[in-house]
Amino acid sequence: MSRTVIVVVDGLGVGAMPDAGALRPGDLSADTLGHVLDHCRATNGRAPQLPALAALGLGLLRPHPALAAPSALPAAVARASLGYPGADTYAGHQTMMGADFSRVTVARLGERLAEVTGALKRAGHTVEPLDGRPLLVVDRHALVHDNLEADPGINWNVSGRLRDLPFERILGIARTVRAVAPVARVIAVGGHAEEPLPASVRQGDCGTVGLDTPATGFYRNGGLRVRHLGAPLDHSRQLPELAARAGIPVTLVGKAADILPCERALRRPAVPTGEVLAHTLAAVRAAGRAAGSDGTALVVANVQETDLAGHQQDPLRFGAVLEHVDRGLGALLAELDAPGDRLIVTGDHGNDPGIGHACHTREYVLVLVHRPGAPPLPGSGAGPARLPDASSLADVGATAAHSLGLDPGGLAGGSPLPV
């Protein structure tokens, strides 16, 4: 039996990678986890209480008084380089699951306006530039624009107010754009905003122009609808498909349900952290009860609200969400106690809320592996062991494949950590 659970804490970086300053020199000081802990302690008089993360050995990766609790958990910890260009949720998850992300192009929408405009008009849409700027107004209400929340040129968005257009129509426009887009993701976004969206358009980095999505109120007003349309990749060589072909039940939770392809997966989309954690725990418990099952299962969950707090540049909210995540991890640790079970806690990029901008930050991410029933690793005694840095997030998927008894060579990339 191996119930293998990957929990991605979206945007939780543990320090800048060496090339983090290539786009924004100030990003060399990025340290999402450290800055969140320090800000909360300075403002609230205490840092967030994270006993589960501390027990898993997070303090070995990012030393901090809040993470100094002794632990006897049989865990292994490592930092992982991202293994893909920039700092992006979609690219991070695809790389983590084993896809080859080398052919995706970085491009600003302004470089492809004629091509996108032609595709939309052929599909029967009305298309106009917005005040002569390099973004498009489609069917009077939807905006096609550069995504300002990731590094320039990685993603494009199609955004609309749900009072103006139903989400299905926004999604249809996004699919037309996706057919001609060379970038990693085209993201369809529908939400509720008091003002027309052009009021929140602003200049981004490196000549990009787009919607300041946090400023619209989409994230705080509720009812947000999002669909991620990814670049064509060989998804057959990703972990969910590899597991499903082997007859292993696969559950995708939170944003992972939106961005990871796998036709046979059970999907549990959710944004509120409590719902994400509840779905994850329920999937773990269901794996052991399934009729005719040996208990083997793969669960991949994404906690999105940490990333949203980073975009909102709100370290106090980030810290509060981390405490909520930690409580959920505690419940998962209590459940995943059989030999062969694995809990892998990781991230997809950084999103430092104190860095001075609302974009992702290119940081190393945590890889914490709970390994009940496994013998202690050399030099670790009874507690967590520090491993060498992983060269790519693809190593997370390869580690999970190995724990499930699958051949990691079936993935497009990655090598299992020695756990």
XYZ file of C-alpha atoms in Angstrom:
419
model
C 0.000 0.000 0.000
C 1.248 3.474 -0.816
C -1.058 6.414 -0.439
C 1.113 9.119 -1.962
C -0.020 12.707 -1.432
C 1.595 15.809 -2.932
C 0.495 19.081 -1.338
C 1.646 22.129 -3.303
C 1.654 25.281 -1.179
C 1.337 27.717 -4.062
C 3.870 30.546 -3.977
C 5.830 29.322 -0.928
C 9.459 30.017 -1.831
C 12.382 29.560 0.558
C 14.911 31.989 -0.930
C 15.959 33.462 -4.249
C 17.580 31.315 -6.918
C 20.879 32.666 -8.303
C 19.206 33.957 -11.493
C 16.258 35.583 -9.692
C 17.530 39.081 -10.488
C 17.702 38.635 -14.270
C 14.351 40.355 -14.751
C 14.086 42.414 -11.543
C 17.384 42.892 -9.679
C 15.517 43.419 -6.411
C 14.194 39.861 -6.573
C 17.614 38.601 -5.462
C 16.397 39.453 -1.945
C 13.206 37.372 -2.310
C 12.488 35.079 0.627
C 8.766 34.401 0.813
C 8.777 32.174 3.883
C 11.279 34.215 5.859
C 9.666 37.551 5.105
C 6.180 36.266 5.972
C 7.353 34.839 9.303
C 9.288 37.988 10.208
C 6.488 40.374 9.211
C 3.874 38.453 11.187
C 6.136 38.352 14.243
C 6.855 42.083 14.008
C 3.177 42.972 13.531
C 1.379 40.404 15.701
C 4.044 39.786 18.318
C 4.442 36.189 17.196
C 5.240 34.306 14.042
C 2.681 31.880 12.572
C 2.456 28.627 14.525
C 3.550 25.849 12.155
C 4.183 22.701 14.217
C 3.567 20.221 11.393
C 5.885 22.000 8.959
C 8.496 22.318 11.697
C 8.196 18.605 12.497
C 8.683 17.809 8.819
C 12.002 19.665 8.912
C 11.201 22.968 7.216
C 13.592 24.707 9.606
C 16.465 22.749 8.062
C 15.787 24.527 4.762
C 14.972 27.988 6.110
C 16.248 28.333 9.692
C 13.902 30.469 11.799
C 12.959 30.487 15.495
C 9.357 29.652 14.559
C 10.543 26.423 12.917
C 13.002 25.229 15.535
C 10.851 22.551 17.199
C 12.625 19.186 17.669
C 11.143 16.314 15.719
C 11.374 12.550 15.529
C 9.393 12.264 12.289
C 11.015 10.035 9.648
C 11.197 12.820 7.096
C 13.612 14.003 4.427
C 13.937 17.591 3.245
C 15.501 19.322 0.255
C 15.338 22.564 -1.674
C 14.367 22.264 -5.335
C 15.327 24.521 -8.203
C 12.301 25.224 -10.376
C 13.532 23.522 -13.531
C 11.612 25.793 -15.903
C 11.977 29.444 -17.033
C 10.467 32.211 -14.924
C 8.135 31.602 -11.994
C 4.715 30.273 -12.943
C 2.077 27.996 -11.436
C 1.171 26.178 -14.640
C 4.772 25.629 -15.694
C 5.642 24.601 -12.160
C 2.934 21.957 -11.937
C 3.588 20.568 -15.408
C 7.311 20.294 -14.644
C 6.567 18.751 -11.250
C 4.415 16.098 -12.920
C 7.124 15.244 -15.456
C 6.278 17.156 -18.658
C 8.922 18.510 -21.037
C 8.476 22.279 -20.855
C 11.403 23.209 -23.103
C 9.390 24.236 -26.199
C 7.157 26.884 -24.687
C 7.872 30.400 -25.975
C 7.930 33.586 -23.937
C 6.019 36.309 -25.826
C 4.187 39.520 -25.006
C 0.682 39.811 -26.437
C 1.743 42.989 -28.241
C 4.097 40.912 -30.380
C 1.215 38.745 -31.638
C -1.714 41.184 -31.807
C -2.368 40.752 -35.533
C -2.424 36.967 -35.289
C -4.711 36.948 -32.245
C -7.017 39.600 -33.721
C -7.370 37.630 -36.949
C -8.219 34.403 -35.111
C -10.869 36.109 -33.012
C -12.484 37.849 -35.974
C -12.575 34.594 -37.963
C -14.386 33.057 -34.985
C -17.070 35.778 -35.246
C -16.010 38.076 -32.413
C -15.755 41.844 -32.456
C -12.234 42.992 -31.626
C -10.855 46.447 -30.838
C -7.619 47.631 -29.233
C -8.063 49.447 -25.931
C -7.058 53.085 -26.384
C -4.338 52.098 -28.833
C -2.562 49.945 -26.249
C -1.397 46.349 -26.913
C -4.421 44.574 -25.471
C -7.795 43.752 -26.979
C -11.445 44.331 -26.111
C -13.499 41.414 -27.405
C -17.282 41.489 -27.734
C -17.287 44.870 -25.949
C -16.549 43.429 -22.499
C -13.770 40.791 -22.411
C -10.116 41.842 -22.247
C -7.319 39.825 -23.843
C -4.113 40.929 -22.142
C -0.705 40.091 -20.751
C -0.800 38.349 -17.384
C 0.820 40.697 -14.868
C 1.046 38.161 -12.045
C 3.759 36.014 -13.608
C 6.982 36.944 -15.327
C 6.412 38.919 -18.548
C 5.474 36.886 -21.591
C 4.751 33.581 -19.860
C 0.938 33.766 -19.728
C -1.912 35.665 -21.360
C -5.329 36.204 -19.785
C -8.867 36.573 -21.083
C -10.784 38.423 -18.370
C -14.396 39.507 -18.021
C -16.935 40.594 -15.443
C -19.597 37.948 -14.957
C -22.292 40.631 -14.941
C -21.271 41.432 -18.535
C -20.534 37.981 -19.980
C -21.222 34.408 -18.827
C -18.068 32.486 -18.000
C -18.673 30.025 -20.834
C -18.385 32.895 -23.316
C -15.168 34.148 -21.696
C -13.841 30.589 -21.904
C -14.789 30.345 -25.571
C -12.785 33.486 -26.348
C -9.847 32.041 -24.385
C -9.953 28.824 -26.401
C -9.734 30.779 -29.645
C -6.741 32.687 -28.276
C -5.157 29.452 -27.036
C -5.232 28.017 -30.566
C -2.750 30.649 -31.775
C -0.872 31.471 -28.545
C 2.766 30.326 -28.157
C 2.857 30.906 -24.379
C 2.589 28.486 -21.475
C -0.957 29.357 -20.458
C -4.004 31.243 -21.615
C -6.123 31.810 -18.512
C -9.863 32.482 -18.670
C -10.920 34.572 -15.670
C -14.431 35.678 -14.711
C -15.266 37.568 -11.560
C -17.165 40.336 -9.884
C -15.933 43.930 -9.978
C -17.632 47.226 -9.248
C -15.898 49.191 -12.018
C -15.462 48.322 -15.711
C -12.253 46.376 -16.192
C -10.407 49.045 -18.232
C -10.191 51.076 -15.013
C -7.741 48.464 -13.658
C -5.499 48.178 -16.738
C -1.899 49.157 -16.110
C 1.599 48.887 -17.499
C 3.627 45.862 -16.414
C 7.283 44.942 -16.704
C 9.165 44.743 -19.998
C 6.497 46.401 -22.127
C 3.568 44.280 -20.984
C 0.107 45.748 -20.487
C -2.638 43.962 -18.647
C -5.311 43.839 -16.005
C -4.313 44.375 -12.389
C -6.520 41.483 -11.292
C -6.197 42.037 -7.512
C -7.222 45.693 -8.020
C -10.440 44.672 -9.804
C -11.787 43.013 -6.657
C -12.046 39.607 -8.371
C -10.145 37.868 -5.560
C -11.991 39.449 -2.648
C -15.544 39.610 -4.027
C -16.184 35.881 -4.301
C -17.590 33.857 -7.199
C -14.280 33.736 -9.068
C -14.242 31.448 -12.120
C -10.916 30.391 -13.634
C -9.856 27.920 -16.318
C -6.222 27.332 -17.273
C -5.607 26.399 -20.913
C -2.094 25.056 -21.178
C 0.341 24.744 -24.058
C 0.319 21.430 -25.938
C 2.514 18.991 -24.010
C 2.966 15.211 -23.905
C 0.751 14.674 -20.879
C 1.008 10.894 -21.301
C 4.452 11.155 -19.677
C 3.226 12.914 -16.572
C 2.659 11.376 -13.160
C -1.180 11.394 -13.097
C -1.426 9.596 -16.430
C 1.377 7.193 -15.502
C -0.465 6.293 -12.298
C -3.880 6.042 -13.957
C -2.563 3.678 -16.650
C -1.253 1.442 -13.867
C -4.733 1.291 -12.349
C -3.914 3.597 -9.432
C -6.768 5.940 -8.414
C -5.822 9.596 -8.980
C -7.464 12.572 -7.252
C -6.661 16.168 -8.193
C -7.651 18.839 -5.674
C -7.820 22.627 -5.794
C -6.028 24.364 -8.642
C -4.394 21.026 -9.514
C -7.836 19.921 -10.715
C -7.861 22.849 -13.150
C -4.365 22.617 -14.608
C -3.309 18.947 -14.571
C -4.626 16.772 -17.408
C -5.728 13.206 -16.629
C -9.009 11.919 -18.035
C -9.442 9.236 -15.394
C -8.708 11.468 -12.410
C -11.320 12.385 -9.836
C -11.368 16.185 -9.695
C -12.142 18.289 -6.657
C -11.660 21.950 -7.682
C -11.714 24.452 -4.827
C -10.108 27.737 -3.803
C -10.846 28.097 -0.046
C -8.040 26.426 1.858
C -10.402 24.585 4.187
C -12.158 22.956 1.235
C -8.848 21.975 -0.399
C -7.596 20.336 2.787
C -10.918 18.614 3.477
C -11.026 17.150 -0.046
C -7.426 15.975 0.318
C -8.018 14.236 3.632
C -11.227 12.664 2.333
C -9.384 11.268 -0.706
C -6.699 9.761 1.518
C -9.283 8.103 3.756
C -11.307 6.866 0.796
C -8.242 5.149 -0.682
C -8.077 2.737 2.214
C -11.802 1.953 2.061
C -12.239 1.450 -1.683
C -13.654 -1.970 -2.525
C -11.133 -4.166 -4.296
C -8.325 -1.669 -3.686
C -4.998 -2.383 -1.984
C -5.016 1.194 -0.714
C -2.570 2.561 -3.273
C -3.578 6.021 -4.489
C -2.178 9.311 -5.766
C -3.545 12.640 -4.528
C -2.203 15.965 -5.834
C -3.544 19.079 -4.122
C -2.829 22.778 -4.587
C -3.372 25.366 -1.833
C -4.004 28.555 -3.812
C -4.746 31.119 -1.113
C -1.067 31.509 -0.190
C -0.415 32.616 -3.773
C -3.387 34.975 -3.685
C -2.026 36.556 -0.498
C 1.312 37.049 -2.233
C -0.340 38.765 -5.194
C -2.220 40.994 -2.768
C 1.102 41.761 -1.032
C -0.512 40.767 2.257
C 1.980 38.921 4.488
C -0.473 38.723 7.389
C -2.998 36.871 5.244
C -0.190 34.681 3.916
C 0.780 33.768 7.467
C -2.812 33.031 8.446
C -3.231 30.722 5.451
C 0.031 28.952 6.357
C -1.363 28.244 9.820
C -4.494 26.789 8.228
C -2.349 24.658 5.913
C -0.288 23.461 8.857
C -3.374 22.250 10.691
C -4.407 20.342 7.582
C -0.952 18.814 7.280
C -1.198 17.689 10.886
C -4.373 15.774 10.059
C -2.717 14.223 7.013
C 0.324 13.164 9.052
C -1.984 11.418 11.526
C -3.718 9.586 8.670
C -0.649 8.703 6.584
C 1.022 6.456 9.129
C 1.329 3.123 7.309
C 4.652 1.886 5.925
C 4.813 2.935 2.285
C 2.608 6.002 2.709
C 4.199 9.250 1.570
C 3.310 12.904 2.090
C 5.287 15.339 -0.063
C 4.895 19.047 0.700
C 6.326 21.368 -1.923
C 5.810 24.625 -3.845
C 5.793 25.784 -7.445
C 7.586 29.164 -7.190
C 7.867 32.059 -4.745
C 5.469 34.966 -4.219
C 7.124 37.250 -1.693
C 4.453 39.657 -0.399
C 7.106 42.068 0.852
C 9.179 42.382 -2.320
C 7.409 45.496 -3.618
C 5.489 44.076 -6.572
C 2.592 41.663 -7.082
C 4.395 39.153 -9.338
C 5.766 35.717 -8.596
C 9.377 35.509 -7.432
C 11.915 33.024 -8.739
C 12.857 31.111 -5.588
C 13.875 27.669 -4.504
C 10.945 25.712 -3.100
C 10.608 23.324 -0.199
C 10.431 19.561 -0.640
C 9.409 17.854 2.612
C 8.871 14.079 2.454
C 7.145 12.210 5.277
C 8.250 8.566 5.060
C 6.578 6.421 7.762
C 8.041 2.970 8.198
C 11.227 3.842 6.316
C 14.615 3.402 8.007
C 16.462 6.529 9.152
C 18.615 8.151 6.506
C 22.356 8.366 7.163
C 23.208 11.092 9.652
C 19.589 11.925 10.488
C 19.074 9.932 13.663
C 15.359 9.635 14.337
C 14.404 12.997 12.859
C 14.311 14.695 9.464
C 17.338 14.418 7.184
C 18.630 17.222 4.939
C 19.238 16.085 1.363
C 21.196 17.852 -1.387
C 19.298 20.359 -3.512
C 17.125 18.890 -6.272
C 17.908 20.254 -9.728
C 14.265 20.471 -10.805
C 10.699 20.186 -9.578
C 10.539 17.162 -11.865
C 12.331 15.283 -9.079
C 9.168 15.600 -6.973
C 7.123 13.687 -9.554
C 9.855 11.096 -9.949
C 9.967 10.605 -6.166
C 6.202 10.129 -6.045
C 6.336 7.669 -8.954
C 8.951 5.621 -7.130
C 6.878 5.557 -3.931
C 3.900 4.260 -5.947
C 5.987 1.436 -7.382
C 6.055 3.015 -10.849
C 9.074 3.413 -13.106
C 10.156 7.078 -12.927
C 11.662 6.571 -16.384
C 8.120 6.741 -17.712
C 8.165 10.478 -16.975
C 9.746 12.966 -19.339
C 12.181 14.114 -16.660
C 13.261 13.967 -13.051
C 15.141 11.635 -10.718
C 13.783 10.276 -7.437
C 15.151 11.742 -4.239
C 16.983 9.106 -2.138
C 14.112 8.574 0.283
